[in-house]
Tab-separated table of C-alpha atoms and ligand atoms in Angstrom:
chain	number	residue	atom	x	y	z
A	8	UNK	CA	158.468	39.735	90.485
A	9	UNK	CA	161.847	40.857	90.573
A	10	UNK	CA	163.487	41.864	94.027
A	11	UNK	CA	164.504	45.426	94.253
A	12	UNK	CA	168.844	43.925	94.104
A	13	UNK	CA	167.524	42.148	91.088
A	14	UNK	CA	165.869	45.025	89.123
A	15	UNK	CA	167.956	46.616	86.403
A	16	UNK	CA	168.871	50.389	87.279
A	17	UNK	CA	169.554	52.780	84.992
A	18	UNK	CA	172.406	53.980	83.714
A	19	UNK	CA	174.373	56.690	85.657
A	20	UNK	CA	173.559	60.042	84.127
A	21	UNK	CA	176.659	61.733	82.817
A	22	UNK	CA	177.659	64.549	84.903
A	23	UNK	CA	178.916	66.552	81.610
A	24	UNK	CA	175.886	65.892	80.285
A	25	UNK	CA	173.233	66.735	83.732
A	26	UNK	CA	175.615	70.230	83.294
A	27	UNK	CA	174.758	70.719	79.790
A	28	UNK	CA	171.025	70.049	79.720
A	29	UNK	CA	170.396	71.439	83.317
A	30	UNK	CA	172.416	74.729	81.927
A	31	UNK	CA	169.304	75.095	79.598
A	32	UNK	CA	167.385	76.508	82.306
A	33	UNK	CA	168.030	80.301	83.098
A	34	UNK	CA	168.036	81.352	86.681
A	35	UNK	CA	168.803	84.476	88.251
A	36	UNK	CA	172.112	85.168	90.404
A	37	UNK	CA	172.293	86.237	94.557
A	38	UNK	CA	174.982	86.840	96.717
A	39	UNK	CA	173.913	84.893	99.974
A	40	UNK	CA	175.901	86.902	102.943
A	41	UNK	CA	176.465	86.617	106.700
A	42	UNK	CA	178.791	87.663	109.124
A	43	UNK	CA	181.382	85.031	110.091
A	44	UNK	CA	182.316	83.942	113.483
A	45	UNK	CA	185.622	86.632	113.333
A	46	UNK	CA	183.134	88.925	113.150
A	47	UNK	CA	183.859	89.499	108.913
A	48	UNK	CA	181.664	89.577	105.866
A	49	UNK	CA	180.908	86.373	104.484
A	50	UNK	CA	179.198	85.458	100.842
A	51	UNK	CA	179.475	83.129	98.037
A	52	UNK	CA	177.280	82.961	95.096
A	53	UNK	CA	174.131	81.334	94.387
A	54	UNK	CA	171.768	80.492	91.204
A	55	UNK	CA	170.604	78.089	93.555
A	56	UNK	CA	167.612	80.511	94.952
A	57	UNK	CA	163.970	80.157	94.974
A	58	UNK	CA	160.729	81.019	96.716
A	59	UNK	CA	159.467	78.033	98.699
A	60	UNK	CA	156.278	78.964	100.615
A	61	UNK	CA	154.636	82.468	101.331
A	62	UNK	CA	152.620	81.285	104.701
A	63	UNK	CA	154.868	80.504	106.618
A	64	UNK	CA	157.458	82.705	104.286
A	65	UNK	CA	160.157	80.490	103.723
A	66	UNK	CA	163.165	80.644	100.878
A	67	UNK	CA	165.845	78.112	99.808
A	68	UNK	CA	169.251	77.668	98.477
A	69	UNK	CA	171.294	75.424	98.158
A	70	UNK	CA	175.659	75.438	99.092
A	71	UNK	CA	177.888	73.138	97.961
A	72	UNK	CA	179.789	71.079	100.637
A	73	UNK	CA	183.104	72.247	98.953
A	74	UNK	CA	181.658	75.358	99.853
A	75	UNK	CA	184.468	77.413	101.835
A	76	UNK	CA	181.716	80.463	102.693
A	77	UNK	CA	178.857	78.408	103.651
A	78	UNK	CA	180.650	76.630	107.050
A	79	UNK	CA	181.078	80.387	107.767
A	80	UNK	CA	177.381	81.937	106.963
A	81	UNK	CA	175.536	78.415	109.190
A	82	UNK	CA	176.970	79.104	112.145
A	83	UNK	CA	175.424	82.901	112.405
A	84	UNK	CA	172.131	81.144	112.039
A	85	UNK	CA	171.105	84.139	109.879
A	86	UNK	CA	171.574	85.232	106.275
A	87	UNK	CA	170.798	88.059	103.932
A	88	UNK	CA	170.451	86.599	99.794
A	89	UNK	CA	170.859	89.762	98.010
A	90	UNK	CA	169.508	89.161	94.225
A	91	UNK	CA	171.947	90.842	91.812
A	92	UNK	CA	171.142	93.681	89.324
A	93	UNK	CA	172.180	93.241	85.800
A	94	UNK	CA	175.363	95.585	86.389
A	95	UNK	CA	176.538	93.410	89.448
A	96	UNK	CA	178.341	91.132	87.267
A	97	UNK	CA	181.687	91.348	88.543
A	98	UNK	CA	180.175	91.673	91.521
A	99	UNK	CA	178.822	88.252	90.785
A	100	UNK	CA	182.264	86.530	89.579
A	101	UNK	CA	184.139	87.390	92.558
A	102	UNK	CA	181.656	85.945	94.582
A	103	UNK	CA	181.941	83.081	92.729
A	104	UNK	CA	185.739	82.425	93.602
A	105	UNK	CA	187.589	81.684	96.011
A	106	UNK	CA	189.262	85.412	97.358
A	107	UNK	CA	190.092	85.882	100.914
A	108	UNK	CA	188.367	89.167	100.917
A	109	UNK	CA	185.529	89.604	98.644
A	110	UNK	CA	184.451	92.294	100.575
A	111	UNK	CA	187.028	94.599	99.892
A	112	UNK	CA	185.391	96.595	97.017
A	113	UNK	CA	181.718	96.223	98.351
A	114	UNK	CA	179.616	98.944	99.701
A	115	UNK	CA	177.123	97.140	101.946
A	116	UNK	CA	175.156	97.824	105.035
A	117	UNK	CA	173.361	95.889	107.540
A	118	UNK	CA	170.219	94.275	106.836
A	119	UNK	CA	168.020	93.981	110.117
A	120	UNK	CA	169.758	90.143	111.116
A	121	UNK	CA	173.308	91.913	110.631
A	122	UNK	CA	174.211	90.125	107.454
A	123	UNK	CA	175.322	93.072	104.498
A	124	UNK	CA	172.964	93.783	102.168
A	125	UNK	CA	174.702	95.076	99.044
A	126	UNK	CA	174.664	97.913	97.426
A	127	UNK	CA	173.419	97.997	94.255
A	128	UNK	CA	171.332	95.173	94.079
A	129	UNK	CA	167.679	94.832	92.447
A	130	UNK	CA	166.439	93.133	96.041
A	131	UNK	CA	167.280	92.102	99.246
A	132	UNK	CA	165.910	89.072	101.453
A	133	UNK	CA	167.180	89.189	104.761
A	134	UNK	CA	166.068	85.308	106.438
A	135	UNK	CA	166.726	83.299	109.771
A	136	UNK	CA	168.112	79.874	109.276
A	137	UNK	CA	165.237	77.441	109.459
A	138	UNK	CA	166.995	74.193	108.795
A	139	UNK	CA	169.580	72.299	106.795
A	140	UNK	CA	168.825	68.974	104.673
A	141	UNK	CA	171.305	66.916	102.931
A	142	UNK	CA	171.661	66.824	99.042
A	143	UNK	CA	173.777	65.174	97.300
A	144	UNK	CA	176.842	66.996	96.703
A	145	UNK	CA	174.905	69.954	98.164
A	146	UNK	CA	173.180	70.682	101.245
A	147	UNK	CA	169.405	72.489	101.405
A	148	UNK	CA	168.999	75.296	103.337
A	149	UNK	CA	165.458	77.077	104.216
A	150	UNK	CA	165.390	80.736	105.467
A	151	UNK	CA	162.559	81.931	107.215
A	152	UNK	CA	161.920	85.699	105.869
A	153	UNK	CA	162.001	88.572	108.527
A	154	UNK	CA	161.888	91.193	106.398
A	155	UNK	CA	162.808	92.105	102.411
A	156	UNK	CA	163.541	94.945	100.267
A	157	UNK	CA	163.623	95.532	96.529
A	158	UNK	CA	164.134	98.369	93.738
A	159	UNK	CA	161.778	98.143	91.235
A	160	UNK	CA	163.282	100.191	88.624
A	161	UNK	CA	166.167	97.667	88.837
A	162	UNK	CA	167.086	94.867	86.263
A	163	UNK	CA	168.241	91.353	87.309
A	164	UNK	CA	171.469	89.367	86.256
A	165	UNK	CA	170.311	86.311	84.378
A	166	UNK	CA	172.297	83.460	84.037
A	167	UNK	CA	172.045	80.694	81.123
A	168	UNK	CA	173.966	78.146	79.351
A	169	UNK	CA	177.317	79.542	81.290
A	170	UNK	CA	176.491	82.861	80.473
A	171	UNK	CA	175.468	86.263	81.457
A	172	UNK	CA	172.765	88.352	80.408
A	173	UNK	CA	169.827	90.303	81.023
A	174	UNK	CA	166.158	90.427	80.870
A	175	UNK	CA	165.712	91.402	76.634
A	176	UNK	CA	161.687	91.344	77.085
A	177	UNK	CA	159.267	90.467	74.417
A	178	UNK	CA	157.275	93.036	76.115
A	179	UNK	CA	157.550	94.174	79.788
A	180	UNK	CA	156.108	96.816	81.506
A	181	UNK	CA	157.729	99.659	83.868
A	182	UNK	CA	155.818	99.214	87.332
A	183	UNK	CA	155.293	102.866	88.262
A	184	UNK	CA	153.031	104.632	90.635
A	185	UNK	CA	153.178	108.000	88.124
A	186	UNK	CA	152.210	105.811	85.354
A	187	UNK	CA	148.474	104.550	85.762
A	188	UNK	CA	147.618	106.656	83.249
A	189	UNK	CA	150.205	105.855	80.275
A	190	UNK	CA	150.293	102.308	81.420
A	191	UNK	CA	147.181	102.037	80.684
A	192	UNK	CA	147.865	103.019	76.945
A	193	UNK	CA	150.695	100.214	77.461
A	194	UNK	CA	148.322	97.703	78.189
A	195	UNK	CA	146.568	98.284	74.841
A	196	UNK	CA	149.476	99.058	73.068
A	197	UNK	CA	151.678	95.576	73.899
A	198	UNK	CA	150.086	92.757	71.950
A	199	UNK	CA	150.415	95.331	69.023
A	200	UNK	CA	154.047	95.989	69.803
A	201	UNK	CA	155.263	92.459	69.279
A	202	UNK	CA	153.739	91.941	65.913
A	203	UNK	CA	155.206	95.092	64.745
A	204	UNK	CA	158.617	94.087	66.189
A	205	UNK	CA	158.204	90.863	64.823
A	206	UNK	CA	157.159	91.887	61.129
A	207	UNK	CA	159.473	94.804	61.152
A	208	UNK	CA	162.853	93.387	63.188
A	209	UNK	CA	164.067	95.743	65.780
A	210	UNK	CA	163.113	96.677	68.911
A	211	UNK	CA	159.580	98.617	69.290
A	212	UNK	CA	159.691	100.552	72.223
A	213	UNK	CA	157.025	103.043	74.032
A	214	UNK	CA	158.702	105.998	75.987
A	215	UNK	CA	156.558	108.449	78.348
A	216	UNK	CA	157.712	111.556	80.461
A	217	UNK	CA	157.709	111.170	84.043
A	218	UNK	CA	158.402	114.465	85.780
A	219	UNK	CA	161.749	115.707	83.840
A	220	UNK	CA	162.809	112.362	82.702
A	221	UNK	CA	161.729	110.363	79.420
A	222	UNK	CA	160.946	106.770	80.781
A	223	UNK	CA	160.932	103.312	78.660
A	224	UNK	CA	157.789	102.035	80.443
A	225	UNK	CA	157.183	99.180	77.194
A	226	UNK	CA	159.241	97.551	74.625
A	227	UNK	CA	159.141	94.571	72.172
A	228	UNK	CA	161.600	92.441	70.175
A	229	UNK	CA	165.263	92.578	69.956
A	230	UNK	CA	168.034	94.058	68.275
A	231	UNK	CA	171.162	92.537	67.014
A	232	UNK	CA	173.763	90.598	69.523
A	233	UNK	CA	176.706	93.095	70.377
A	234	UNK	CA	174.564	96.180	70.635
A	235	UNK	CA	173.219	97.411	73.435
A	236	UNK	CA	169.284	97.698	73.565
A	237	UNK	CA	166.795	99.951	75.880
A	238	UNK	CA	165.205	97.930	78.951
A	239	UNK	CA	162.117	98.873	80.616
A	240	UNK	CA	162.232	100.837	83.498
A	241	UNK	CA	165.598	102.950	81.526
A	242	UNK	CA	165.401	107.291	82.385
A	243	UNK	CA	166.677	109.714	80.360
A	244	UNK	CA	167.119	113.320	81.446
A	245	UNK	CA	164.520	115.538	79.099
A	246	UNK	CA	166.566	118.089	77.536
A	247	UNK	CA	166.616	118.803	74.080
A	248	UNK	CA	166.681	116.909	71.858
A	249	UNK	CA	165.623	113.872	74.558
A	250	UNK	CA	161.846	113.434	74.439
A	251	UNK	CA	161.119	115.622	71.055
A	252	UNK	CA	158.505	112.782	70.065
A	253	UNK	CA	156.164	113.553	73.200
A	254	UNK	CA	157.274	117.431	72.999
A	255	UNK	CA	156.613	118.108	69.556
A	256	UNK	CA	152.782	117.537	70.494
A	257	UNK	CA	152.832	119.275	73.585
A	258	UNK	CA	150.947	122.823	74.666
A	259	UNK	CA	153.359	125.767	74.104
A	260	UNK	CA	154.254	126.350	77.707
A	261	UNK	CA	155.805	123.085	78.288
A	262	UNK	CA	157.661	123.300	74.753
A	263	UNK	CA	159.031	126.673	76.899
A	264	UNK	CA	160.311	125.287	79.666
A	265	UNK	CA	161.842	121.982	77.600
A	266	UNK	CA	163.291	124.515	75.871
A	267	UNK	CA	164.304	126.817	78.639
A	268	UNK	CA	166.536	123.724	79.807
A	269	UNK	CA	169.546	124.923	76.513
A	270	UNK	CA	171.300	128.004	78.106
A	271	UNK	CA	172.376	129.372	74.389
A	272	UNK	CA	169.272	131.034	72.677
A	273	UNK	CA	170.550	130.368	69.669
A	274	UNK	CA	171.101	126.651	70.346
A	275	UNK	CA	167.482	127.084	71.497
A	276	UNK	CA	165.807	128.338	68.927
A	277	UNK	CA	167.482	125.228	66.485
A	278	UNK	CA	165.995	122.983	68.826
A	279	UNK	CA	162.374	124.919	68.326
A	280	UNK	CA	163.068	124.617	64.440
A	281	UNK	CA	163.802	120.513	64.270
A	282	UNK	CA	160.643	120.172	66.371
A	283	UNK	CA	158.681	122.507	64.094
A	284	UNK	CA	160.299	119.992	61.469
A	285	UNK	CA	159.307	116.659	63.398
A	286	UNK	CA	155.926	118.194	63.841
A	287	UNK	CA	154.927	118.901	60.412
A	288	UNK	CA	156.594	115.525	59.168
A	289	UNK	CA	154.331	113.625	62.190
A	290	UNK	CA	157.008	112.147	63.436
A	291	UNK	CA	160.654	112.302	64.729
A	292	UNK	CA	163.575	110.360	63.746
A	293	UNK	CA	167.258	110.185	64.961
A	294	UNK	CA	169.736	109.646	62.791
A	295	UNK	CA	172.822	107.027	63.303
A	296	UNK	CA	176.066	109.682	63.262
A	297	UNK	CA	179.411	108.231	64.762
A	298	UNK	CA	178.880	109.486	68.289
A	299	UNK	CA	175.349	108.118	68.665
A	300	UNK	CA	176.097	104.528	69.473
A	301	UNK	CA	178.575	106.460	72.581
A	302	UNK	CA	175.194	108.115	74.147
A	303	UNK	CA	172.846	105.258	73.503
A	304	UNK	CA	175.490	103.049	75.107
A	305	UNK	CA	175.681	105.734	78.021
A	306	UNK	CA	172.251	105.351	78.454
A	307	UNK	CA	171.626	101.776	78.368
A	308	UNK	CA	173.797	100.617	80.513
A	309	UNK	CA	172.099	103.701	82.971
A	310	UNK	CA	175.376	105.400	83.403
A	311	UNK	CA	173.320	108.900	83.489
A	312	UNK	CA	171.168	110.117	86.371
A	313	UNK	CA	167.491	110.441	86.287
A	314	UNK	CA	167.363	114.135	86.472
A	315	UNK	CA	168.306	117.081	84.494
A	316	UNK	CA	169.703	118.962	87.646
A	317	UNK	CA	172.022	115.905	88.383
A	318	UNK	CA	173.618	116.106	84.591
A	319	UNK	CA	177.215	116.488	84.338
A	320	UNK	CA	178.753	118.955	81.550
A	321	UNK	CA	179.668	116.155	79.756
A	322	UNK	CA	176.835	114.289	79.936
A	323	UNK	CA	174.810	117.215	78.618
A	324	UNK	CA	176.914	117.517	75.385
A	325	UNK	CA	176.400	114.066	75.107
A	326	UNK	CA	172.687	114.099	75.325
A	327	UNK	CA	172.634	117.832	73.103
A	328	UNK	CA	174.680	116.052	70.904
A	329	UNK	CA	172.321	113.456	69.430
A	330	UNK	CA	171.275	113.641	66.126
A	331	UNK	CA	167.918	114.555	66.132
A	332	UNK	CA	165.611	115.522	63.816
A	333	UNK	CA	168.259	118.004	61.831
A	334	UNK	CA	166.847	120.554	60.144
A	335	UNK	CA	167.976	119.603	56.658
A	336	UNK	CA	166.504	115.754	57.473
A	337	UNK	CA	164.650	114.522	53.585
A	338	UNK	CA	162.889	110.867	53.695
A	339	UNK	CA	165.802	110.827	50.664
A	340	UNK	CA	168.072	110.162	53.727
A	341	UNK	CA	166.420	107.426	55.250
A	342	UNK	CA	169.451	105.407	55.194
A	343	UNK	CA	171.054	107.569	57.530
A	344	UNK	CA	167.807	106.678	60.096
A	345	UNK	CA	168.435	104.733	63.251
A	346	UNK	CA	165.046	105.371	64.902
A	347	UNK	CA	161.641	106.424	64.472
A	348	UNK	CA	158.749	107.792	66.792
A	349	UNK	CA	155.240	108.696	66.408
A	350	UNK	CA	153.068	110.376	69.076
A	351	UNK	CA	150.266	108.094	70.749
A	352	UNK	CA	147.573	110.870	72.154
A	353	UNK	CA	145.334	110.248	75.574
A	354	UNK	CA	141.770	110.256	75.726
A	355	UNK	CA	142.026	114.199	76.342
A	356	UNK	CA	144.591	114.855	72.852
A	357	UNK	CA	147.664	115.027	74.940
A	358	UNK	CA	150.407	112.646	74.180
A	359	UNK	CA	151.085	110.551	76.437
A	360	UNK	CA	153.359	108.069	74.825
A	361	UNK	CA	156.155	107.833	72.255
A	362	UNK	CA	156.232	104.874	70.398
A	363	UNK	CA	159.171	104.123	68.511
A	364	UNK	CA	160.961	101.370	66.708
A	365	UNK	CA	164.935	100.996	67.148
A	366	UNK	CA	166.211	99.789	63.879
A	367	UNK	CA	168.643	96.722	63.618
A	368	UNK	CA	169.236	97.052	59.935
A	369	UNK	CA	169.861	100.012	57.829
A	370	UNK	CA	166.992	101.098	55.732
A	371	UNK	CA	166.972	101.136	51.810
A	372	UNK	CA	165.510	104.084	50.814
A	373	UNK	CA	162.450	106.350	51.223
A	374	UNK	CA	159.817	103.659	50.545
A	375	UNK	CA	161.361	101.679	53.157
A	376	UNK	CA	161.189	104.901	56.263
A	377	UNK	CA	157.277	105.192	54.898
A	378	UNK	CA	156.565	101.537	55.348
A	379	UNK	CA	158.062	101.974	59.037
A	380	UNK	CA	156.507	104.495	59.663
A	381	UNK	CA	152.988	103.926	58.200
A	382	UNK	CA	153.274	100.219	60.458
A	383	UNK	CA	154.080	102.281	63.613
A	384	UNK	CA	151.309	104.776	62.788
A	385	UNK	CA	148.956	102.140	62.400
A	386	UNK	CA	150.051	100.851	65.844
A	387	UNK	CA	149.200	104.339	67.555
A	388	UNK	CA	146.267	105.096	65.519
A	389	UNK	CA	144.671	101.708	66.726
A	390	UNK	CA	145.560	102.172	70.486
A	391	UNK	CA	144.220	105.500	70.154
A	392	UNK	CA	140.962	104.361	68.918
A	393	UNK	CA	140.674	102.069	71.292
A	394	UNK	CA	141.800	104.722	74.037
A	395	UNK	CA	138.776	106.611	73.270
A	396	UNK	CA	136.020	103.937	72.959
A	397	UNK	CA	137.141	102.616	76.127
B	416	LIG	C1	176.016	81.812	88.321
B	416	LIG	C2	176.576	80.988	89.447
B	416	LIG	C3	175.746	80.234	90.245
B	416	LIG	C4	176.243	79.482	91.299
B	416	LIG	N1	175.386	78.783	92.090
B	416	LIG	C5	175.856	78.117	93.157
B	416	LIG	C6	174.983	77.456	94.046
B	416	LIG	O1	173.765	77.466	93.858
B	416	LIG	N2	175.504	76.820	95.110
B	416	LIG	C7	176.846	76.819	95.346
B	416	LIG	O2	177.281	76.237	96.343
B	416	LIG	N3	177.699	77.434	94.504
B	416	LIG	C8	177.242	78.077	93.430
B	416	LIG	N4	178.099	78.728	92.605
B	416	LIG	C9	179.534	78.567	92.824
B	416	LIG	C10	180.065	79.330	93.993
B	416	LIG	O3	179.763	80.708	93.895
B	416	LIG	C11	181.578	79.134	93.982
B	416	LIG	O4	181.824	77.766	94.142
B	416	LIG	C12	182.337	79.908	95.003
B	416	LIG	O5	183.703	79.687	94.766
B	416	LIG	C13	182.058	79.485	96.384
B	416	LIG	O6	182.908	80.250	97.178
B	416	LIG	P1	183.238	79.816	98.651
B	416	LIG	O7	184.144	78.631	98.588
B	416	LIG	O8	183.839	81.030	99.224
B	416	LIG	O9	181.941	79.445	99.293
B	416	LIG	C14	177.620	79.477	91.557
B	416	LIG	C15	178.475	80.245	90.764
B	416	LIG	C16	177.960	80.980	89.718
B	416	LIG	C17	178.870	81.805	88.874
């Protein structure tokens, strides 16, 4: 038997290389904050975060002995790791350097040990300093949890490969108290979604109305790199022409006061006419038109409020602005089409849903918008059979 000085190690692993491969697993991004002995804001950030044990509840990280933050954050024997949304990422980069005050921008307030909990981000985790266990190059710290927060509706940062992104689900679902009732349709609808995104390319997405807001609460596949692409949880004010899938099938009262949301009765009554047009067709379509990639951009990346009270006069153009349904619209101008919706209907022939496809190519002709939209219809017709046998 060979003595343990005798036995052939292996060879060192190539720290390039550990980088590289290691790189090929995604995590998400926190900002781990305390307040330093002078009494400032301290953070640095972390990819390094993780769940470790829910009874007792304890968390880990894991700092760098180059670290310049971490000598700061120990002694306060307390620490808040606030998990970054997916528009905090310069808020992640400058946590990542070396700035004397990386504070400076940041709205934060106090979590319950002290430590800032930022603004802005998709969860907080506010912990007491359990212990500290050497690693390496790195140290391991456990937190003991005393008390958490998160926002739901809010998106992480991911980080892979170097990189920044965001969660691009093959099919997620909005978590919404309101919802029960659509997610439910969800539930029956998502298998479906991702073999229609997958045979038809693009993204397949299911919209609902929550009180005066269209919400994404499902979507599928993925549109091209470079463009921007709806995420679950994503509100749009509902003013015309926002929601005209779901309102085109609604009673005539609640067509009124969608409608009563234009101030021009003129303006109004075109609205009435393209959802007339939307209705007869069976389903809606918006068109791609120079200043449609602005308001889609505008509202993926959530730069709109929820509500229609808290619209700006801008933003209301904006969202008037977008090309849908036009009363002149012939399958003959398919090319022109950028989206489609059809109506999914509840067990009680309301619609509940809106499910849609985002294109990422442009069609080629009329036979090509009736194959879409015969595969979508197929898609609601089948979750609307199975709404009412269940
Ligand atoms: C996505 C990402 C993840 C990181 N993860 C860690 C980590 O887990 N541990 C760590 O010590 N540094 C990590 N860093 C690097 C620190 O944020 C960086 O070294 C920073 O300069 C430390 O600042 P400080 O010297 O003020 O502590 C990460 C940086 C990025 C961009």
């Amino acid at each position: 038997m060979m003595s343990m000085t005798e036995e052939k190690l292996p060879p060192p692993v190539d720290a390039a290389r550990l980088r590289e491969v290691l790189g090929q697993y995604p995590t998400g991004v926190c900002v781990v904050t305390a307040i330093g002995p002078d009494g400032q804001p301290v953070g640095l950030t972390v990819g390094s975060f993780g769940s470790v044990s829910l009874d007792p509840p304890l968390v880990a990280f894991m700092p760098d002995k180059r670290s310049s933050s971490w000598p700061k954050i120990r002694p306060a024997g307390v620490f808040c790791v606030n998990v970054l949304s997916m528009e905090q990422e310069p808020l992640c980069r400058s946590f990542a350097s070396k700035a004397p005050d990386k504070f400076a921008q940041v709205e934060w307030t106090s979590a319950p040990s002290g430590s800032p909990a930022i603004a802005g981000a998709s969860a907080w985790i506010d912990c007491d300093l359990e212990r500290v266990d050497d690693a390496g190059d790195h140290e391991i710290v456990l937190g003991r949890v005393r008390d958490l927060e998160s926002r739901p509706e809010a998106l992480p940062l991911l980080f892979f490969r170097g990189g920044y992104g965001r969660f691009g689900p093959m099919s997620m679902v909005a978590n919404d108290a309101y919802l029960s009732e659509q997610l439910r349709v969800v539930d029956a609808v998502r298998g479906e979604m991702d073999i229609a995104a997958r045979d038809l390319g693009g993204q397949v997405v299911a919209w609902s109305v929550v009180g005066d807001a269209l919400v994404l609460v499902a979507s599928a596949g993925e549109l091209a790199a470079g463009t921007t692409w709806s995420t679950v949880g994503e509100r749009v004010p509902l003013i015309p022409p926002v929601g005209s899938a779901i309102m085109a099938w609604q009673d005539a009262d609640r067509i009124d006061e969608w409608l009563g949301r234009v101030g021009d009765p003129a303006i109004r009554d075109m609205y009435r006419a393209r959802l007339d047009g939307a209705r007869e067709r069976g389903y809606s379509v918006l068109l791609d038109t120079p200043n449609v990639t602005d308001v889609m951009r505008l509202i993926d990346e959530r730069r709109l409020p929820g509500e229609v009270e808290a619209l700006g006069k801008e933003q209301r153009e904006a969202l008037a602005s977008l090309p849908s349904d036009p009363l002149h619209f012939s399958p003959a101008e398919a090319r022109k089409v950028r989206a489609i919706f059809l109506p999914v209907k509840g067990r009680d022939g309301s619609t509940l849903i809106a499910l849609g496809i985002r294109l990422s190519r442009t069609l080629s002709g009329p036979a090509d918008l009736r194959h879409h939209v015969e595969r979508i219809r197929d898609v609601t017709e089948r979750v609307s059979r199975s709404l009412t046998t269940s």
